[in-house]
PDB file of C-alpha atoms in Angstrom:
ATOM      1  CA  MET W 130       0.000   0.000   0.000  1.00  0.00           C
ATOM      2  CA  ASN W 131       2.821   2.424   0.881  1.00  0.00           C
ATOM      3  CA  LYS W 132       4.503   1.811  -2.492  1.00  0.00           C
ATOM      4  CA  ALA W 133       1.264   2.642  -4.308  1.00  0.00           C
ATOM      5  CA  ILE W 134       0.894   5.853  -2.281  1.00  0.00           C
ATOM      6  CA  ASP W 135       4.543   6.758  -2.956  1.00  0.00           C
ATOM      7  CA  LYS W 136       3.976   6.227  -6.692  1.00  0.00           C
ATOM      8  CA  LEU W 137       0.835   8.365  -6.529  1.00  0.00           C
ATOM      9  CA  PHE W 138       2.765  11.229  -4.948  1.00  0.00           C
ATOM     10  CA  VAL W 139       5.587  10.904  -7.463  1.00  0.00           C
ATOM     11  CA  ALA W 140       2.951  11.193 -10.197  1.00  0.00           C
ATOM     12  CA  ILE W 141       1.468  14.231  -8.419  1.00  0.00           C
ATOM     13  CA  ASP W 142       4.913  15.850  -8.298  1.00  0.00           C
ATOM     14  CA  TYR W 143       5.406  15.225 -12.030  1.00  0.00           C
ATOM     15  CA  PHE W 144       1.928  16.601 -12.736  1.00  0.00           C
ATOM     16  CA  THR W 145       2.716  19.730 -10.713  1.00  0.00           C
ATOM     17  CA  GLY W 146       5.951  20.122 -12.693  1.00  0.00           C
ATOM     18  CA  ILE W 147       4.043  19.861 -15.976  1.00  0.00           C
ATOM     19  CA  LEU W 148       1.523  22.479 -14.816  1.00  0.00           C
ATOM     20  CA  THR W 149       4.372  24.788 -13.778  1.00  0.00           C
ATOM     21  CA  GLY W 150       6.049  24.321 -17.162  1.00  0.00           C
ATOM     22  CA  LEU W 151       2.817  25.143 -18.979  1.00  0.00           C
ATOM     23  CA  MET W 152       2.308  28.213 -16.828  1.00  0.00           C
ATOM     24  CA  VAL W 153       5.824  29.488 -17.586  1.00  0.00           C
ATOM     25  CA  LEU W 154       5.347  28.734 -21.288  1.00  0.00           C
ATOM     26  CA  PHE W 155       2.079  30.695 -21.525  1.00  0.00           C
ATOM     27  CA  VAL W 156       3.454  33.674 -19.617  1.00  0.00           C
ATOM     28  CA  PHE W 157       6.644  33.689 -21.733  1.00  0.00           C
ATOM     29  CA  LEU W 158       4.614  33.421 -24.949  1.00  0.00           C
ATOM     30  CA  ASN W 159       2.456  36.347 -23.918  1.00  0.00           C
ATOM     31  CA  VAL W 160       5.506  38.480 -23.027  1.00  0.00           C
ATOM     32  CA  VAL W 161       7.095  37.760 -26.413  1.00  0.00           C
ATOM     33  CA  LEU W 162       3.870  38.575 -28.268  1.00  0.00           C
ATOM     34  CA  ARG W 163       3.368  41.827 -26.364  1.00  0.00           C
ATOM     35  CA  THR W 164       7.006  42.923 -26.715  1.00  0.00           C
ATOM     36  CA  PHE W 165       7.611  42.118 -30.364  1.00  0.00           C
ATOM     37  CA  PHE W 166       4.143  42.105 -31.931  1.00  0.00           C
ATOM     38  CA  SER W 167       2.231  44.580 -29.710  1.00  0.00           C
ATOM     39  CA  SER W 168      -0.511  42.045 -29.119  1.00  0.00           C
ATOM     40  CA  GLY W 169      -1.170  39.340 -26.562  1.00  0.00           C
ATOM     41  CA  LEU W 170      -3.343  36.351 -25.913  1.00  0.00           C
ATOM     42  CA  THR W 171      -5.872  37.171 -23.213  1.00  0.00           C
ATOM     43  CA  TRP W 172      -6.663  33.508 -22.708  1.00  0.00           C
ATOM     44  CA  SER W 173      -3.013  32.729 -21.915  1.00  0.00           C
ATOM     45  CA  GLU W 174      -3.018  35.185 -18.995  1.00  0.00           C
ATOM     46  CA  GLU W 175      -6.174  33.647 -17.637  1.00  0.00           C
ATOM     47  CA  LEU W 176      -4.931  30.094 -18.070  1.00  0.00           C
ATOM     48  CA  ALA W 177      -1.577  30.900 -16.438  1.00  0.00           C
ATOM     49  CA  ARG W 178      -3.429  32.382 -13.452  1.00  0.00           C
ATOM     50  CA  TYR W 179      -5.558  29.275 -12.984  1.00  0.00           C
ATOM     51  CA  LEU W 180      -2.608  26.949 -13.475  1.00  0.00           C
ATOM     52  CA  PHE W 181      -0.812  28.887 -10.733  1.00  0.00           C
ATOM     53  CA  VAL W 182      -3.751  28.312  -8.383  1.00  0.00           C
ATOM     54  CA  TYR W 183      -3.710  24.564  -9.040  1.00  0.00           C
ATOM     55  CA  VAL W 184       0.089  24.328  -8.753  1.00  0.00           C
ATOM     56  CA  THR W 185      -0.101  26.056  -5.369  1.00  0.00           C
ATOM     57  CA  TYR W 186      -2.904  23.900  -4.012  1.00  0.00           C
ATOM     58  CA  ILE W 187      -1.575  20.588  -5.343  1.00  0.00           C
ATOM     59  CA  GLY W 188       1.916  21.532  -4.163  1.00  0.00           C
ATOM     60  CA  ALA W 189       0.496  22.054  -0.668  1.00  0.00           C
ATOM     61  CA  ILE W 190      -0.698  18.434  -0.693  1.00  0.00           C
ATOM     62  CA  SER W 191       2.766  17.170  -1.680  1.00  0.00           C
ATOM     63  CA  ALA W 192       4.420  19.366   0.944  1.00  0.00           C
ATOM     64  CA  MET W 193       2.104  17.968   3.629  1.00  0.00           C
ATOM     65  CA  ARG W 194       3.020  14.420   2.634  1.00  0.00           C
ATOM     66  CA  ALA W 195       6.764  15.226   2.823  1.00  0.00           C
ATOM     67  CA  ASN W 196       6.368  17.220   6.076  1.00  0.00           C
ATOM     68  CA  ALA W 197       7.981  20.133   4.236  1.00  0.00           C
ATOM     69  CA  HIS W 198       5.625  22.995   5.079  1.00  0.00           C
ATOM     70  CA  LEU W 199       7.154  25.925   6.895  1.00  0.00           C
ATOM     71  CA  GLY W 200       7.193  25.267  10.582  1.00  0.00           C
ATOM     72  CA  VAL W 201       9.124  25.730  13.779  1.00  0.00           C
ATOM     73  CA  ASP W 202      10.066  22.560  15.629  1.00  0.00           C
ATOM     74  CA  LEU W 203      12.082  24.336  18.326  1.00  0.00           C
ATOM     75  CA  LEU W 204       9.657  23.332  21.085  1.00  0.00           C
ATOM     76  CA  MET W 205       8.961  19.842  19.703  1.00  0.00           C
ATOM     77  CA  SER W 206      12.655  18.965  19.552  1.00  0.00           C
ATOM     78  CA  ARG W 207      13.237  19.954  23.196  1.00  0.00           C
ATOM     79  CA  VAL W 208      10.410  18.157  25.013  1.00  0.00           C
ATOM     80  CA  LYS W 209      10.152  14.534  26.065  1.00  0.00           C
ATOM     81  CA  PRO W 210       8.657  11.921  23.691  1.00  0.00           C
ATOM     82  CA  GLY W 211       5.333  11.769  25.559  1.00  0.00           C
ATOM     83  CA  MET W 212       4.848  15.521  25.195  1.00  0.00           C
ATOM     84  CA  GLN W 213       6.016  15.325  21.572  1.00  0.00           C
ATOM     85  CA  MET W 214       3.265  12.806  20.880  1.00  0.00           C
ATOM     86  CA  LEU W 215       0.625  14.993  22.547  1.00  0.00           C
ATOM     87  CA  LEU W 216       1.718  18.164  20.729  1.00  0.00           C
ATOM     88  CA  TYR W 217       1.943  16.312  17.408  1.00  0.00           C
ATOM     89  CA  ILE W 218      -1.580  14.898  17.763  1.00  0.00           C
ATOM     90  CA  ILE W 219      -2.938  18.345  18.688  1.00  0.00           C
ATOM     91  CA  SER W 220      -1.227  20.021  15.726  1.00  0.00           C
ATOM     92  CA  GLN W 221      -2.340  17.382  13.226  1.00  0.00           C
ATOM     93  CA  THR W 222      -5.898  17.526  14.590  1.00  0.00           C
ATOM     94  CA  LEU W 223      -5.941  21.310  14.158  1.00  0.00           C
ATOM     95  CA  ILE W 224      -4.661  20.897  10.597  1.00  0.00           C
ATOM     96  CA  ALA W 225      -7.403  18.346   9.830  1.00  0.00           C
ATOM     97  CA  VAL W 226     -10.114  20.620  11.283  1.00  0.00           C
ATOM     98  CA  MET W 227      -8.876  23.670   9.350  1.00  0.00           C
ATOM     99  CA  MET W 228      -8.695  21.675   6.117  1.00  0.00           C
ATOM    100  CA  CYS W 229     -12.254  20.409   6.625  1.00  0.00           C
ATOM    101  CA  MET W 230     -13.323  24.044   7.010  1.00  0.00           C
ATOM    102  CA  LEU W 231     -11.449  24.897   3.791  1.00  0.00           C
ATOM    103  CA  ALA W 232     -13.095  22.012   1.939  1.00  0.00           C
ATOM    104  CA  CYS W 233     -16.590  22.974   3.156  1.00  0.00           C
ATOM    105  CA  GLY W 234     -16.088  26.626   2.238  1.00  0.00           C
ATOM    106  CA  ALA W 235     -14.667  25.752  -1.167  1.00  0.00           C
ATOM    107  CA  TRP W 236     -17.533  23.323  -1.806  1.00  0.00           C
ATOM    108  CA  GLY W 237     -19.975  26.148  -1.096  1.00  0.00           C
ATOM    109  CA  MET W 238     -18.146  28.291  -3.668  1.00  0.00           C
ATOM    110  CA  VAL W 239     -18.261  25.428  -6.192  1.00  0.00           C
ATOM    111  CA  MET W 240     -22.035  25.118  -5.750  1.00  0.00           C
ATOM    112  CA  GLN W 241     -22.577  28.878  -6.049  1.00  0.00           C
ATOM    113  CA  ASN W 242     -20.522  29.209  -9.225  1.00  0.00           C
ATOM    114  CA  THR W 243     -21.577  26.289 -11.389  1.00  0.00           C
ATOM    115  CA  ARG W 244     -22.998  28.589 -14.082  1.00  0.00           C
ATOM    116  CA  ALA W 245     -20.516  31.476 -13.860  1.00  0.00           C
ATOM    117  CA  THR W 246     -17.650  31.198 -16.349  1.00  0.00           C
ATOM    118  CA  THR W 247     -14.321  32.942 -16.825  1.00  0.00           C
ATOM    119  CA  ALA W 248     -14.096  35.828 -19.286  1.00  0.00           C
ATOM    120  CA  ALA W 249     -11.711  34.473 -21.901  1.00  0.00           C
ATOM    121  CA  LEU W 250     -11.778  30.679 -21.716  1.00  0.00           C
ATOM    122  CA  ARG W 251     -15.350  30.224 -20.487  1.00  0.00           C
ATOM    123  CA  ILE W 252     -14.179  27.737 -17.860  1.00  0.00           C
ATOM    124  CA  PRO W 253     -16.715  27.386 -15.032  1.00  0.00           C
ATOM    125  CA  TYR W 254     -15.491  29.062 -11.850  1.00  0.00           C
ATOM    126  CA  SER W 255     -16.487  25.892 -10.028  1.00  0.00           C
ATOM    127  CA  VAL W 256     -13.438  24.198 -11.609  1.00  0.00           C
ATOM    128  CA  LEU W 257     -11.200  26.843 -10.068  1.00  0.00           C
ATOM    129  CA  TYR W 258     -12.818  26.637  -6.620  1.00  0.00           C
ATOM    130  CA  PHE W 259     -12.668  22.831  -6.665  1.00  0.00           C
ATOM    131  CA  SER W 260      -8.930  23.096  -5.990  1.00  0.00           C
ATOM    132  CA  GLY W 261      -9.816  24.111  -2.423  1.00  0.00           C
ATOM    133  CA  VAL W 262     -12.002  21.036  -1.995  1.00  0.00           C
ATOM    134  CA  LEU W 263      -9.283  18.769  -3.374  1.00  0.00           C
ATOM    135  CA  THR W 264      -6.609  20.258  -1.134  1.00  0.00           C
ATOM    136  CA  GLY W 265      -8.747  20.410   2.007  1.00  0.00           C
ATOM    137  CA  VAL W 266      -9.877  16.796   1.776  1.00  0.00           C
ATOM    138  CA  SER W 267      -6.417  15.494   0.830  1.00  0.00           C
ATOM    139  CA  ILE W 268      -4.544  17.301   3.596  1.00  0.00           C
ATOM    140  CA  ALA W 269      -7.188  16.350   6.189  1.00  0.00           C
ATOM    141  CA  ILE W 270      -6.765  12.682   5.204  1.00  0.00           C
ATOM    142  CA  LEU W 271      -2.968  13.023   5.391  1.00  0.00           C
ATOM    143  CA  ALA W 272      -3.220  14.646   8.849  1.00  0.00           C
ATOM    144  CA  VAL W 273      -5.396  11.788  10.143  1.00  0.00           C
ATOM    145  CA  GLY W 274      -2.935   9.331   8.574  1.00  0.00           C
ATOM    146  CA  ASN W 275      -0.072  11.123  10.354  1.00  0.00           C
ATOM    147  CA  ILE W 276      -1.857  10.732  13.699  1.00  0.00           C
ATOM    148  CA  ILE W 277      -2.443   7.016  13.082  1.00  0.00           C
ATOM    149  CA  HIS W 278       1.199   6.563  12.011  1.00  0.00           C
ATOM    150  CA  ALA W 279       2.446   8.327  15.156  1.00  0.00           C
ATOM    151  CA  LEU W 280       0.195   6.254  17.429  1.00  0.00           C
ATOM    152  CA  LYS W 281       1.358   3.013  15.776  1.00  0.00           C
ATOM    153  CA  ASN W 282       5.029   4.027  16.107  1.00  0.00           C
ATOM    154  CA  PRO W 283       5.383   5.791  19.472  1.00  0.00           C
ATOM    155  CA  ASP W 284       9.069   4.802  19.704  1.00  0.00           C
ATOM    156  CA  ARG W 285       9.821   6.837  16.520  1.00  0.00           C
ATOM    157  CA  ILE W 286       7.950  10.000  17.547  1.00  0.00           C
ATOM    158  CA  SER W 287      11.178  12.039  17.779  1.00  0.00           C
ATOM    159  CA  GLU W 288      11.868  11.294  14.094  1.00  0.00           C
ATOM    160  CA  ILE W 289       8.259  11.891  13.033  1.00  0.00           C
ATOM    161  CA  VAL W 290       7.902  15.370  14.549  1.00  0.00           C
ATOM    162  CA  VAL W 291      11.095  16.826  13.056  1.00  0.00           C
ATOM    163  CA  MET W 292      10.462  19.205  10.174  1.00  0.00           C
ATOM    164  CA  GLN W 293      11.995  18.344   6.799  1.00  0.00           C
ATOM    165  CA  ASN W 294      15.306  20.172   6.306  1.00  0.00           C
ATOM    166  CA  SER W 295      16.209  21.698   3.002  1.00  0.00           C
ATOM    167  CA  GLU W 296      19.492  20.809   1.309  1.00  0.00           C
ATOM    168  CA  ASP W 297      20.777  24.298   2.103  1.00  0.00           C
ATOM    169  CA  ASP W 298      20.261  23.680   5.820  1.00  0.00           C
ATOM    170  CA  ASP W 299      22.191  20.405   5.607  1.00  0.00           C
ATOM    171  CA  ILE W 300      25.063  22.066   3.741  1.00  0.00           C
ATOM    172  CA  ALA W 301      25.181  24.944   6.244  1.00  0.00           C
ATOM    173  CA  ALA W 302      25.183  22.520   9.185  1.00  0.00           C
ATOM    174  CA  GLU W 303      28.041  20.537   7.635  1.00  0.00           C
ATOM    175  CA  ALA W 304      29.997  23.730   6.981  1.00  0.00           C
ATOM    176  CA  MET W 305      29.541  24.811  10.607  1.00  0.00           C
ATOM    177  CA  GLU W 306      30.798  21.436  11.855  1.00  0.00           C
ATOM    178  CA  ASN W 307      33.906  21.685   9.672  1.00  0.00           C
ATOM    179  CA  ALA W 308      34.549  25.370  10.329  1.00  0.00           C
ATOM    180  CA  GLU W 309      37.672  26.453  12.141  1.00  0.00           C
ATOM    181  CA  ASP W 310      37.631  29.027  14.897  1.00  0.00           C
ATOM    182  CA  LEU W 311      39.621  31.868  13.389  1.00  0.00           C
ATOM    183  CA  SER W 312      40.307  35.290  14.776  1.00  0.00           C
ATOM    184  CA  ASP W 313      39.401  38.268  12.606  1.00  0.00           C
ATOM    185  CA  GLU W 314      43.093  38.811  11.812  1.00  0.00           C
ATOM    186  CA  GLU W 315      43.644  35.197  10.710  1.00  0.00           C
ATOM    187  CA  TYR W 316      40.455  35.291   8.646  1.00  0.00           C
ATOM    188  CA  MET W 317      41.557  38.482   6.860  1.00  0.00           C
ATOM    189  CA  LYS W 318      45.041  37.006   6.281  1.00  0.00           C
ATOM    190  CA  ARG W 319      43.568  33.874   4.642  1.00  0.00           C
ATOM    191  CA  LEU W 320      41.112  35.937   2.649  1.00  0.00           C
ATOM    192  CA  ASN W 321      43.945  38.124   1.307  1.00  0.00           C
ATOM    193  CA  GLU W 322      46.048  35.046   0.474  1.00  0.00           C
ATOM    194  CA  LYS W 323      43.186  33.550  -1.547  1.00  0.00           C
ATOM    195  CA  GLY W 324      42.545  36.862  -3.282  1.00  0.00           C
ATOM    196  CA  GLY W 325      46.219  37.222  -4.192  1.00  0.00           C
ATOM    197  CA  ASN W 326      46.614  40.539  -2.379  1.00  0.00           C
TER     198      ASN W 326
END
């Protein structure tokens, strides 16, 4: 089951990449047309805008799965495992509740806008608002899954609650570990030697 879910999220990441590529292509095409031919495609602006909305919302689902949303784990990393479990369950429950509210609100917008269409492409606005439903339901399910995973693996709670580090953070941490303690004078001397001064 986990392999199937992993494959699904890889496909979602590829799909998000394709949407991003299309968005960039349409914006670039419109810039070229406006700059060199003094005309543009109104539908490309509209489509790029709606692609951006879907990239953002679908990307939020992928980020939730990878535990890569912005967050501060300063408190979580300093408390005991029992408190980590409690705080993690509370935070994931709050996320699930907020996402259910998002999904309900977005569903109301979908129902209100079934007949209204966009100006250039005549796409129903309900298609645009459905991104909120998709994201709210998906992230709520992931949050509940995170709670179940934490409860099934209480011995790994310290690993589960840690926020995903970016590659830049890992590189900076490695550089700090390998850094020498240099005085300002020694640092300037080495800097001058490397610069050839």
